[in-house]
PDB file of C-alpha atoms in Angstrom:
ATOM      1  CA  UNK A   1     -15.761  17.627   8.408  1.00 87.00           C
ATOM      2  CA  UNK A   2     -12.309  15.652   7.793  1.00 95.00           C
ATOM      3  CA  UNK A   3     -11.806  14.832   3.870  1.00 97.00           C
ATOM      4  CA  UNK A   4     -12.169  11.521   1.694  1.00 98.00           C
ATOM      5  CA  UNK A   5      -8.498  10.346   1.023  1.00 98.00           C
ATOM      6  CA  UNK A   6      -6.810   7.522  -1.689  1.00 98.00           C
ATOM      7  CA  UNK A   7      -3.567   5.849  -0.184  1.00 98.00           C
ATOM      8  CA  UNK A   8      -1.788   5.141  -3.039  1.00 98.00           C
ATOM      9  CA  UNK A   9       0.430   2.131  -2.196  1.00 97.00           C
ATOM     10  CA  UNK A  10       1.575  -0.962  -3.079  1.00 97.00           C
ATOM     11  CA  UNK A  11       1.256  -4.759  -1.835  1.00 95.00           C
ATOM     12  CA  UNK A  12       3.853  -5.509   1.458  1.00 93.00           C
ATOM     13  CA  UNK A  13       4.447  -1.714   2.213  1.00 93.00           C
ATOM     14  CA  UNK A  14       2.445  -2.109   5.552  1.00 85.00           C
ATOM     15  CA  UNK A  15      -0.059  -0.362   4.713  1.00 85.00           C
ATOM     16  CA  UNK A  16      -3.423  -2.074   6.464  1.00 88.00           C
ATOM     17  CA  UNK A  17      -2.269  -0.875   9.974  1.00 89.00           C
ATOM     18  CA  UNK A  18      -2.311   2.526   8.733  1.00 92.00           C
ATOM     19  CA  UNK A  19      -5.010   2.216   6.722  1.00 93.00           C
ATOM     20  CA  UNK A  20      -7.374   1.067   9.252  1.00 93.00           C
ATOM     21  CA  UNK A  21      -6.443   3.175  11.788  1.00 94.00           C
ATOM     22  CA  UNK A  22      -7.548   6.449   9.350  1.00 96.00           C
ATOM     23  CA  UNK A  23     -10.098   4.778   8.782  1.00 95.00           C
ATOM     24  CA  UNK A  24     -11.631   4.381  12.316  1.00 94.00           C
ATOM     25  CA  UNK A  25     -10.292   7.986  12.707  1.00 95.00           C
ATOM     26  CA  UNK A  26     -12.382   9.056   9.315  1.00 96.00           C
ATOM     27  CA  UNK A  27     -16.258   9.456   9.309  1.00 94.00           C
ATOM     28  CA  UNK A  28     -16.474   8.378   5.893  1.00 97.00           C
ATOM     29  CA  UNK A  29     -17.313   4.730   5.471  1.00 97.00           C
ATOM     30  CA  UNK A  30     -14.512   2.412   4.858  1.00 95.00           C
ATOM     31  CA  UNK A  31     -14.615  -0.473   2.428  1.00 95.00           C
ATOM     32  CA  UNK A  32     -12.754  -3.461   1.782  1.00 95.00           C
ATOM     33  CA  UNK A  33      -9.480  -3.127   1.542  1.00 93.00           C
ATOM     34  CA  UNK A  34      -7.709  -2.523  -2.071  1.00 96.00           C
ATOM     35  CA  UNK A  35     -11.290  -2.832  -3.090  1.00 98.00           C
ATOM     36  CA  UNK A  36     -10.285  -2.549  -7.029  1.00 98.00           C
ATOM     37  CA  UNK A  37      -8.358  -5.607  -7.193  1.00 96.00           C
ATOM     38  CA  UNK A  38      -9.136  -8.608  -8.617  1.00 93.00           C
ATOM     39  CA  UNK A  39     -11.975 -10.481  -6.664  1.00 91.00           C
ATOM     40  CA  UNK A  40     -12.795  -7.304  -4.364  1.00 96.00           C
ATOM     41  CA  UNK A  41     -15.505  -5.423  -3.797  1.00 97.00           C
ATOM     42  CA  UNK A  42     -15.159  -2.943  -7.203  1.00 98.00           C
ATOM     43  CA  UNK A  43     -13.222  -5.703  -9.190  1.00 98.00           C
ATOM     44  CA  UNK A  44     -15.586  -5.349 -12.070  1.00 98.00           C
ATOM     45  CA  UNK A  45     -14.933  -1.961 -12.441  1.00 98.00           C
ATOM     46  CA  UNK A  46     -10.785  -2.589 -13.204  1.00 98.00           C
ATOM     47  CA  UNK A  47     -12.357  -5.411 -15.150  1.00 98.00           C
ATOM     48  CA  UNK A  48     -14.468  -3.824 -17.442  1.00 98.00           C
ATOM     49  CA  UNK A  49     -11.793  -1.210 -18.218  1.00 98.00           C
ATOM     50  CA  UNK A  50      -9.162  -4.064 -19.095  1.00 98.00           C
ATOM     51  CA  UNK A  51     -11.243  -5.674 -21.240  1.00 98.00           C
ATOM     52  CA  UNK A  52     -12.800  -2.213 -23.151  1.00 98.00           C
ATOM     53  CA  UNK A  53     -10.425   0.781 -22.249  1.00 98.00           C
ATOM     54  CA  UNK A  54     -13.345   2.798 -22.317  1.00 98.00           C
ATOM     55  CA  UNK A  55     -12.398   5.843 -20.035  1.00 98.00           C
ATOM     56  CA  UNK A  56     -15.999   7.286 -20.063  1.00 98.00           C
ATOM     57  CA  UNK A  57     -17.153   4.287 -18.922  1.00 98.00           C
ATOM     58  CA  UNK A  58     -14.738   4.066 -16.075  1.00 98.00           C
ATOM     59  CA  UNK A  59     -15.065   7.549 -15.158  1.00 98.00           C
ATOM     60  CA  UNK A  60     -19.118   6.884 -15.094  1.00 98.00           C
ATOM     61  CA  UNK A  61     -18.560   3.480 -12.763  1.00 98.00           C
ATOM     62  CA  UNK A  62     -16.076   5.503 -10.228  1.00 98.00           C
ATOM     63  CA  UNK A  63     -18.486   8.561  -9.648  1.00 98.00           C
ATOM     64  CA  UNK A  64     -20.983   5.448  -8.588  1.00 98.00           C
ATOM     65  CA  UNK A  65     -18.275   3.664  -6.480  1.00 98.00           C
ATOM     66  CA  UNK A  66     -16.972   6.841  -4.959  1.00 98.00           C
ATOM     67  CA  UNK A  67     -20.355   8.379  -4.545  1.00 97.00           C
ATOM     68  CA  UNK A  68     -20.714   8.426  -0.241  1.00 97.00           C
ATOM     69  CA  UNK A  69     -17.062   8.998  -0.698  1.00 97.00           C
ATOM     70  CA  UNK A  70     -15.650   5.686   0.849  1.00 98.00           C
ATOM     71  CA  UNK A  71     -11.989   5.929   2.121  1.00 98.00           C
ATOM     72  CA  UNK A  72      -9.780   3.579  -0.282  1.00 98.00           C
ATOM     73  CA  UNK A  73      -6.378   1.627  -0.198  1.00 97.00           C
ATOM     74  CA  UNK A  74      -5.243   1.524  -3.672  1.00 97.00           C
ATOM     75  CA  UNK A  75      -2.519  -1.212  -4.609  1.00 96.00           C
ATOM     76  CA  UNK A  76      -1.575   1.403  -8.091  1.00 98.00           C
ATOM     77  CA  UNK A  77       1.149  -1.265  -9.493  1.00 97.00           C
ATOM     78  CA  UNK A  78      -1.576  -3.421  -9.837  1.00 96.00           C
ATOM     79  CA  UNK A  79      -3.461  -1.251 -11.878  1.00 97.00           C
ATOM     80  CA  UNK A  80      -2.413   0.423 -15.238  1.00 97.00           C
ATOM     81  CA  UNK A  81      -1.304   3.994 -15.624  1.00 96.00           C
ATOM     82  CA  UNK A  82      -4.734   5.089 -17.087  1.00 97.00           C
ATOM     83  CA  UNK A  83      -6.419   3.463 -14.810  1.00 98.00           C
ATOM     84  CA  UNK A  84      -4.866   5.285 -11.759  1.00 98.00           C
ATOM     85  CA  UNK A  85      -4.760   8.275 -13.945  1.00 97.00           C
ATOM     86  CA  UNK A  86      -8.982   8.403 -14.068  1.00 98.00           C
ATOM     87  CA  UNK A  87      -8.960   6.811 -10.549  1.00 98.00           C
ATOM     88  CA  UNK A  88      -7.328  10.264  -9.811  1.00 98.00           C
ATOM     89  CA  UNK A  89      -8.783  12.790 -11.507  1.00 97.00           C
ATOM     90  CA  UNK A  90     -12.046  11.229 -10.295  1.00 98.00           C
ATOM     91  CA  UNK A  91     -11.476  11.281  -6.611  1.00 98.00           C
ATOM     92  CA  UNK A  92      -9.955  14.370  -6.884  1.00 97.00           C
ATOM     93  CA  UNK A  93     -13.085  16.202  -8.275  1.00 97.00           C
ATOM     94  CA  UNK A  94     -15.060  14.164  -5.173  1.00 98.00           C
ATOM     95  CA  UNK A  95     -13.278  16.118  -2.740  1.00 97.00           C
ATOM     96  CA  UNK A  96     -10.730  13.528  -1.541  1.00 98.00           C
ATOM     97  CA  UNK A  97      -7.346  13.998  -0.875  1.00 98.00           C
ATOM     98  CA  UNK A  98      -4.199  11.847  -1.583  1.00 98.00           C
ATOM     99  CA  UNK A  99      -1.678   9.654   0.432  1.00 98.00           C
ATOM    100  CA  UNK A 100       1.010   8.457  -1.208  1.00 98.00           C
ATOM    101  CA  UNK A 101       2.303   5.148   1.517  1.00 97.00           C
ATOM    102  CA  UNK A 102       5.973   3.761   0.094  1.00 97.00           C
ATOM    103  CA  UNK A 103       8.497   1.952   1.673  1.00 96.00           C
ATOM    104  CA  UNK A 104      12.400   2.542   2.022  1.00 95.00           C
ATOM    105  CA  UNK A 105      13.618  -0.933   2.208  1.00 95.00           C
ATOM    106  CA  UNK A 106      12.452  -2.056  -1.239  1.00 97.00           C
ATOM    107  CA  UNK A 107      14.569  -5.694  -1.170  1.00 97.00           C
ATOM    108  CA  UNK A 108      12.014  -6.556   2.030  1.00 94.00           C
ATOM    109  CA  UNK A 109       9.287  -5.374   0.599  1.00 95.00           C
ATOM    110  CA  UNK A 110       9.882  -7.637  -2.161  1.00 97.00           C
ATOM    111  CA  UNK A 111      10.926 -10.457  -0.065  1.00 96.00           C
ATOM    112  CA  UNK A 112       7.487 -10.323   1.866  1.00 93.00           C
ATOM    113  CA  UNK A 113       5.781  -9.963  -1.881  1.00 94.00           C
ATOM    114  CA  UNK A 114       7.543 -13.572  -2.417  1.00 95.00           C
ATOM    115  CA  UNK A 115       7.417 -15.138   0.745  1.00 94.00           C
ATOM    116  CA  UNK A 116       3.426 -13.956   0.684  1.00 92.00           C
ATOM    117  CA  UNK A 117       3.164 -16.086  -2.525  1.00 92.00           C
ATOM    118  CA  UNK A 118       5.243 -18.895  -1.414  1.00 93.00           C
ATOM    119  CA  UNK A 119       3.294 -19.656   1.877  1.00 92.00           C
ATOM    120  CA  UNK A 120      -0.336 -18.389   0.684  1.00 88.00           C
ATOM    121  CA  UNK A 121      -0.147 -16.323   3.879  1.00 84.00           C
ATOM    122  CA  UNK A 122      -1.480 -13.214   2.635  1.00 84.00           C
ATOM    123  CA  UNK A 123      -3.096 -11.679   6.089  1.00 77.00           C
ATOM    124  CA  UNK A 124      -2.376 -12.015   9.461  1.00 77.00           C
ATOM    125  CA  UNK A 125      -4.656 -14.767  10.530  1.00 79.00           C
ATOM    126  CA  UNK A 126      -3.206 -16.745   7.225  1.00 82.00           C
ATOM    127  CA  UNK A 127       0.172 -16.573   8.776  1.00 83.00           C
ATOM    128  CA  UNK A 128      -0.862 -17.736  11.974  1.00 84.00           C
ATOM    129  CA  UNK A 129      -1.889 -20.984  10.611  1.00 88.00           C
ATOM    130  CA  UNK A 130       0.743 -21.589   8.209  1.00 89.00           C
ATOM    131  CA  UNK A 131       3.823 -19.900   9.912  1.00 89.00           C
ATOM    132  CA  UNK A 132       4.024 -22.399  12.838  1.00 90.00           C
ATOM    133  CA  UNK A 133       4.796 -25.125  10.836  1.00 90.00           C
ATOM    134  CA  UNK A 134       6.878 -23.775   8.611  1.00 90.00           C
ATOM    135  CA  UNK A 135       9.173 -22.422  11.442  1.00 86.00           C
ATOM    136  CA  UNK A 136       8.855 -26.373  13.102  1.00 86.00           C
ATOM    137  CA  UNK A 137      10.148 -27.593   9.711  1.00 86.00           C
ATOM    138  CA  UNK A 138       6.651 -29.556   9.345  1.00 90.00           C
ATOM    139  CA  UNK A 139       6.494 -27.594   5.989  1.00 89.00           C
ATOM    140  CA  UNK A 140       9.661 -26.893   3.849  1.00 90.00           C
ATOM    141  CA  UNK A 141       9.533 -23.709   1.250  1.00 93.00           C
ATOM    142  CA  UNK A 142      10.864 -23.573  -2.447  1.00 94.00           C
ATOM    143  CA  UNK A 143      13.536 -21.231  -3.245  1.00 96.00           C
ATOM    144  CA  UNK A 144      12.228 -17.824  -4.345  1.00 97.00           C
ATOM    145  CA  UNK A 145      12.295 -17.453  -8.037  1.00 96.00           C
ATOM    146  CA  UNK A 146      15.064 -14.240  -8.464  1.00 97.00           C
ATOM    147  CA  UNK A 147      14.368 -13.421 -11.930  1.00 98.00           C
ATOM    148  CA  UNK A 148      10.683 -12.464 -10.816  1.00 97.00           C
ATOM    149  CA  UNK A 149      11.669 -10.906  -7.900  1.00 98.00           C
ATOM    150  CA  UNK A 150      14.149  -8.618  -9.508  1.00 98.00           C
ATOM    151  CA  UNK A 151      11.424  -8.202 -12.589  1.00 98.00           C
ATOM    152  CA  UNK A 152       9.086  -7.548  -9.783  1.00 97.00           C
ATOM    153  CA  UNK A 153      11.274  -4.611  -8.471  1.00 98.00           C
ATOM    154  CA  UNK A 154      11.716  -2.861 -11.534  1.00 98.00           C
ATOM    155  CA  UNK A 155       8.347  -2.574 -12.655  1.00 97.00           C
ATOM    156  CA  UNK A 156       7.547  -1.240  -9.038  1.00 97.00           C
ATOM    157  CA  UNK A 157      10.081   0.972  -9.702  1.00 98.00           C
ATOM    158  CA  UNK A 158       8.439   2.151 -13.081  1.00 97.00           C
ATOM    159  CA  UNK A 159       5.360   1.925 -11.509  1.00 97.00           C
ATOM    160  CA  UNK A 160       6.405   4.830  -8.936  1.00 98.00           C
ATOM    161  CA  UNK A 161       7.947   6.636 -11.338  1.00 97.00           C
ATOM    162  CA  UNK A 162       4.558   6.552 -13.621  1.00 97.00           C
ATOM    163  CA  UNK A 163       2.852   7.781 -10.309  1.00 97.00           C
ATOM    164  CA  UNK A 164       5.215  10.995  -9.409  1.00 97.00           C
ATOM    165  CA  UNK A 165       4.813  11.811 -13.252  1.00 96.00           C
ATOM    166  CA  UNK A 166       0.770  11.199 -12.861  1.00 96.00           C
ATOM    167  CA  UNK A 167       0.875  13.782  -9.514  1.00 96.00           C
ATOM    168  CA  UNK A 168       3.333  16.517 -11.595  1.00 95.00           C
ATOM    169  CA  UNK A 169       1.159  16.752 -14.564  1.00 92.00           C
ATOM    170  CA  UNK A 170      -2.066  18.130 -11.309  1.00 93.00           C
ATOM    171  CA  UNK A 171      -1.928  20.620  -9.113  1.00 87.00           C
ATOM    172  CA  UNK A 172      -2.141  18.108  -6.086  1.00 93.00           C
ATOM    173  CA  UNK A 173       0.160  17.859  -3.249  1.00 94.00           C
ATOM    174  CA  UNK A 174      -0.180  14.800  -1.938  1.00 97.00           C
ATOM    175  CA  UNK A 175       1.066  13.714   1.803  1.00 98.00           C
ATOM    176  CA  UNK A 176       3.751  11.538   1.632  1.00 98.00           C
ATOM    177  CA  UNK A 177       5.221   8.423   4.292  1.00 97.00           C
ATOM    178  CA  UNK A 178       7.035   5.778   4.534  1.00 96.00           C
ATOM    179  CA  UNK A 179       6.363   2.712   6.360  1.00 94.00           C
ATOM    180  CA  UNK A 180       9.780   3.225   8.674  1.00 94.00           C
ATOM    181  CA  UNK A 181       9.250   6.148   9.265  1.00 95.00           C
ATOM    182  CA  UNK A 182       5.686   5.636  11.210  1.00 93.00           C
ATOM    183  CA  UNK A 183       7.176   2.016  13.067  1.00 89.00           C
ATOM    184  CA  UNK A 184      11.321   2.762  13.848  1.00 89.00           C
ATOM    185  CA  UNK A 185      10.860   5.535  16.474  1.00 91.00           C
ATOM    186  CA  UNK A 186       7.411   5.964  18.728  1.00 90.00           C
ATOM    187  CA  UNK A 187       7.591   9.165  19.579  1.00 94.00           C
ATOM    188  CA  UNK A 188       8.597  10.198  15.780  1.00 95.00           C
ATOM    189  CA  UNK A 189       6.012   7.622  14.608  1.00 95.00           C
ATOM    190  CA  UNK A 190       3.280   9.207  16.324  1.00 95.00           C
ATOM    191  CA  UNK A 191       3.846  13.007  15.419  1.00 96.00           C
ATOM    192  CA  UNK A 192       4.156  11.687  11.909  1.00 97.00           C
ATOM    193  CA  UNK A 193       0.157  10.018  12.274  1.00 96.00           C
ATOM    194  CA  UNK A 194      -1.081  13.578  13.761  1.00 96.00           C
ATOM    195  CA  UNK A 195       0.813  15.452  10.923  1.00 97.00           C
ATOM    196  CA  UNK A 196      -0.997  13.240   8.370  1.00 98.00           C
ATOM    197  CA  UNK A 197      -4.622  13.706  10.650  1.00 97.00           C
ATOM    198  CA  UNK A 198      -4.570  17.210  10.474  1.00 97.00           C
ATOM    199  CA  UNK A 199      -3.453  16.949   6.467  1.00 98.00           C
ATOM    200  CA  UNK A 200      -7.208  15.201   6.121  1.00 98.00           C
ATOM    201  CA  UNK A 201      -9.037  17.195   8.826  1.00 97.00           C
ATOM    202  CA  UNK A 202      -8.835  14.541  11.688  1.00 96.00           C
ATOM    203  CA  UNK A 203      -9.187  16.252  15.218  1.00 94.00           C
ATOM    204  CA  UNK A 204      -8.218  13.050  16.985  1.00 90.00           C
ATOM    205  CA  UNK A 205      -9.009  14.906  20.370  1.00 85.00           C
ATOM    206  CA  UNK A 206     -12.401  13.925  19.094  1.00 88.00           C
ATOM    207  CA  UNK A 207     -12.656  10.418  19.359  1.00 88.00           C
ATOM    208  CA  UNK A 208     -12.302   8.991  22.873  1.00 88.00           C
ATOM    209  CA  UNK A 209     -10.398   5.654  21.897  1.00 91.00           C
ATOM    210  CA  UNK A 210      -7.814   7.821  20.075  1.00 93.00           C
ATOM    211  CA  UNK A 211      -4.836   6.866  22.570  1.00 93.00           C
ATOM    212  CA  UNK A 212      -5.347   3.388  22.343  1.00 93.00           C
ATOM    213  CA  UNK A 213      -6.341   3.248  18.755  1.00 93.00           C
ATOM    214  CA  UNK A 214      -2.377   5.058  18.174  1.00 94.00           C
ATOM    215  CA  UNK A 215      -0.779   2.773  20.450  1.00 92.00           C
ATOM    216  CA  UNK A 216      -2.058  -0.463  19.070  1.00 90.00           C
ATOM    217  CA  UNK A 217      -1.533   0.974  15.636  1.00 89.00           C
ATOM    218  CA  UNK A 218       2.451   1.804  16.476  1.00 88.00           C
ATOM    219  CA  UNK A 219       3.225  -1.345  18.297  1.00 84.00           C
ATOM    220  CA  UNK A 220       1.753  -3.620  15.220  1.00 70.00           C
ATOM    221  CA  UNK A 221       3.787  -4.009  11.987  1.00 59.00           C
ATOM    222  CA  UNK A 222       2.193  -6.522  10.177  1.00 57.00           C
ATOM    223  CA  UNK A 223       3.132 -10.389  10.396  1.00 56.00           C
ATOM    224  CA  UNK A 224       6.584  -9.710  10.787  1.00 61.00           C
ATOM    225  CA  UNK A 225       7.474 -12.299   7.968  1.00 71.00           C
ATOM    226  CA  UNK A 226      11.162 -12.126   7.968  1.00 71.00           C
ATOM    227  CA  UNK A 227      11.253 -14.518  10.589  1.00 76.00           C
ATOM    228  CA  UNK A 228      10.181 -16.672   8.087  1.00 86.00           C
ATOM    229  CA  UNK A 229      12.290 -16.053   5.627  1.00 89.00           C
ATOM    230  CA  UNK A 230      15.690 -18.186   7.051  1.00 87.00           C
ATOM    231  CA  UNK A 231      13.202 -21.186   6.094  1.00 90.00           C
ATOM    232  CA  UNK A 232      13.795 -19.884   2.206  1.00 94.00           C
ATOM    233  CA  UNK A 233      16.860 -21.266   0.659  1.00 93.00           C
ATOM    234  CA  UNK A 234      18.213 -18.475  -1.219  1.00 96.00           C
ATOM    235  CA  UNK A 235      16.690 -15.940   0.562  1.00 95.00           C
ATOM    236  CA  UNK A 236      19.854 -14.271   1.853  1.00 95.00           C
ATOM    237  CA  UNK A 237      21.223 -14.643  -1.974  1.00 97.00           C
ATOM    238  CA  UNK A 238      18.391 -13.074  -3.839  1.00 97.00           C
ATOM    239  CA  UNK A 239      18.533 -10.516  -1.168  1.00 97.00           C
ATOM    240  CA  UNK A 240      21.719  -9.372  -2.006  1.00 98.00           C
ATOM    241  CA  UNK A 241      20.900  -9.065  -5.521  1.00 98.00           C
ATOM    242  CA  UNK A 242      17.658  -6.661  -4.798  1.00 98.00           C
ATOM    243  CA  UNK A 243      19.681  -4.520  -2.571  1.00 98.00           C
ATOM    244  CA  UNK A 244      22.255  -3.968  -5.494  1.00 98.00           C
ATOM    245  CA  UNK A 245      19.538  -3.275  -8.160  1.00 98.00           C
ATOM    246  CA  UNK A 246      17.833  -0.819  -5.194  1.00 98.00           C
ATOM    247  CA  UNK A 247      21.127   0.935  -5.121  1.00 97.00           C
ATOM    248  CA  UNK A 248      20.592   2.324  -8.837  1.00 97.00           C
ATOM    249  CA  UNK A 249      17.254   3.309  -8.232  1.00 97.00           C
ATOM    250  CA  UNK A 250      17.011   6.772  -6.407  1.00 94.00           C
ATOM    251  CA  UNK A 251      13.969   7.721  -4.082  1.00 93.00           C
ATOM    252  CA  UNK A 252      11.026   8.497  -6.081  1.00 96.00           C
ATOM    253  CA  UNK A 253       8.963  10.761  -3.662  1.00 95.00           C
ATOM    254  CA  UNK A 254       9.940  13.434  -1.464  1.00 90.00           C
ATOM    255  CA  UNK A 255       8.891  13.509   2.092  1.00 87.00           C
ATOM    256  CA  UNK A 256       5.974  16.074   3.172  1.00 78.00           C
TER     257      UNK A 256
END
């Protein structure tokens, strides 16, 4: 039997391709998506601990969440460092292993973050119906407001940094990828999946669809926003400044 996993991650890393492709691959039962945010499925338990900080009390409402050991997609920077902390050290004593999903090109990622809060387009069926007219000029955009998205970098940045500290302190090891690194190169892209399958106890010899299931999963990469973003009117400006803050912040995690 393959094991429970946690993909630590964070909002625009393109993670939901990945996600729900382990999660077809995964006997255990998959749940909603980032299912501890706001509004989600266990939104009352991240809730309850904001408004009480009462760690027993989280610890007691995880072991019920995680109790038929669902597979989750964690948004951490979302959440605060004792809250992932417990999230942790819960899961962990479930059996379930950890994925830690980042992404290289931080100024993008943050980009996507704005644009996704500009637009309302969120999902991939949201930009379907709001993307069209945006890119016919039926709709124009509002410039993208740089001191929150450089704000919005650095706290990611502390927010990773909290994380790597959070893994050191355990004895885990978790598996680590980045988005480009499953999407630039096929071939690369797909060695990296099996790599990862065999880190939770995947066989994906087992599951007749597997070929197609990889293929789809490689050839999608989200709503490819940046199309999108030439409609901004300081995107290329504000773009240039993340890439210069991302230049004083060195990589965080270290491959697998």
């Amino acid at each position: 039997m393959s094991d429970p996993y946690v993909i630590w991650t964070m909002r625009r890393t393109g993670g939901t391709t990945l996600a729900s492709l382990l999660s077809t691959l995964s006997e255990h039962p998959g749940i909603q998506h980032e299912p501890f945010n706001a509004e989600r499925v266990f939104g009352h338990v991240s809730d309850a601990f904001r408004q009480s900080s009462d760690e027993e009390q989280l610890r007691a409402a995880l072991q019920i969440c995680l109790a038929k050991r669902p597979v989750i997609k964690h948004c951490y920077e979302l959440m605060s460092p004792r809250f992932n902390a417990i999230l942790m050290e819960v899961s962990t004593g479930l059996g379930y292993r950890h994925i830690v999903l980042d992404r290289r090109n931080e100024p993008d990622r943050i980009l996507s973050l704005e644009l996704a809060q500009l637009t309302g387009a969120w999902g991939g069926d949201a930009a379907k119906k709001i993307y069209p007219a945006i890119e016919a000029g039926e709709v124009s955009l509002e410039p993208i407001d740089a001191k929150r998205a450089l704000h919005q970098m650095r706290l990611s940045y502390t927010r990773r940094q909290e994380l790597a500290a959070m893994i050191a302190n355990t004895a885990l090891a978790p598996f680590v990828v980045y988005f480009e690194d499953v999407y630039t190169d096929p071939q690369a892209g797909r060695d990296l999946i099996e790599r990862l399958l065999a880190f939770l106890g995947i066989k994906p010899q087992t599951h007749a669809g597997y070929e197609k299931l990889i293929t789809d999963a490689l050839s999608r990469r989200g709503q490819n926003s940046g199309r999108i973003l030439q409609a901004v009117p300081n995107a290329n400006l504000v773009k240039t400044e993340l890439e210069q803050l991302q230049a004083t912040q060195p990589p965080v995690f270290a491959l697998s």
